[in-house]
Amino acid sequence: MDWGPLILTFKLALITTAILLILGIPLAYWLAYSKSRIKPVIETLVSMPLVLPPTVLGFYLLVAFSPNNAFGNWLNEWLGLRLIFSFEGLVIASVIYSLPFMVQPIQSGLAGLPSHFKEASYILGKSRLITVFKILLPNIRPALLTGIVLSFAHTIGEFGVVLMIGGNIPGKTKVASIAIYDEVEALNYDTAHTYSLILLVITFSILLTVYLINGRYLKKFGR
């Protein structure tokens, strides 16, 4: 069995989750506390990957990133980026597709915090940045952990988006889900079963660990 697709899958999941954590915290904070009129529009855009078929999102990203398109040509000519059929393209597509899995748990956690947490911090002269990282985020650890794990697990299971953007290039864009599909098409069910079982065991273990940790945290702090 070729371990390359599995290694590439977990590399993609780690990088995607790290980027989503950096982007997701400020976005979730804004969505949790903003009263802007465009907030429903932003929430809709963030949530669309939950209901939109992956192939639809993958198709439009493929069109946007194509060198035959104005935006894709600009990326290629001015920044030297060719995102279709590349690992970098997979990362961008995965970040967009898994965005709600990071943002929504953190947003719900922040929105559920009592308002006096933030008010007390400001009264004591703490900046917004200190308030977020020293007061708010430590008090929503279960939500933060849930967002991280769901984003990681969701990226592992991607198929339609990665196939449309990355294709099936061994060592470059051939992740585990694509490898499973190839093995099934070739009637190599034993290899497909091995890939599938590894992903099943890993994702089950990760999710079980999160539920156990969150359960203990909620029990300890009475939430």
PDB file of N, CA and C in Angstrom, residues 46 56 72 102 125 171 212:
ATOM      1  N   VAL A  46     -20.365  32.325   5.002  1.00  0.00           N
ATOM      2  CA  VAL A  46     -19.559  31.390   5.795  1.00  0.00           C
ATOM      3  C   VAL A  46     -20.223  30.020   5.869  1.00  0.00           C
ATOM      4  N   VAL A  56     -19.969  21.867  -6.727  1.00  0.00           N
ATOM      5  CA  VAL A  56     -20.320  23.229  -7.148  1.00  0.00           C
ATOM      6  C   VAL A  56     -19.236  24.208  -6.714  1.00  0.00           C
ATOM      7  N   GLY A  72      -7.313  34.101 -12.381  1.00  0.00           N
ATOM      8  CA  GLY A  72      -6.286  33.069 -12.406  1.00  0.00           C
ATOM      9  C   GLY A  72      -5.064  33.490 -13.191  1.00  0.00           C
ATOM     10  N   MET A 102     -14.952  25.701  11.629  1.00  0.00           N
ATOM     11  CA  MET A 102     -14.132  26.396  12.613  1.00  0.00           C
ATOM     12  C   MET A 102     -14.887  27.592  13.195  1.00  0.00           C
ATOM     13  N   GLY A 125      -9.077  48.048  32.132  1.00  0.00           N
ATOM     14  CA  GLY A 125      -8.117  48.672  31.238  1.00  0.00           C
ATOM     15  C   GLY A 125      -7.445  47.745  30.251  1.00  0.00           C
ATOM     16  N   GLY A 171       1.549  12.038  -5.108  1.00  0.00           N
ATOM     17  CA  GLY A 171       2.581  12.784  -4.404  1.00  0.00           C
ATOM     18  C   GLY A 171       2.356  14.277  -4.366  1.00  0.00           C
ATOM     19  N   LEU A 212     -14.898  13.343  25.083  1.00  0.00           N
ATOM     20  CA  LEU A 212     -14.499  13.017  26.456  1.00  0.00           C
ATOM     21  C   LEU A 212     -13.914  14.241  27.161  1.00  0.00           C
TER      22      LEU A 212
END
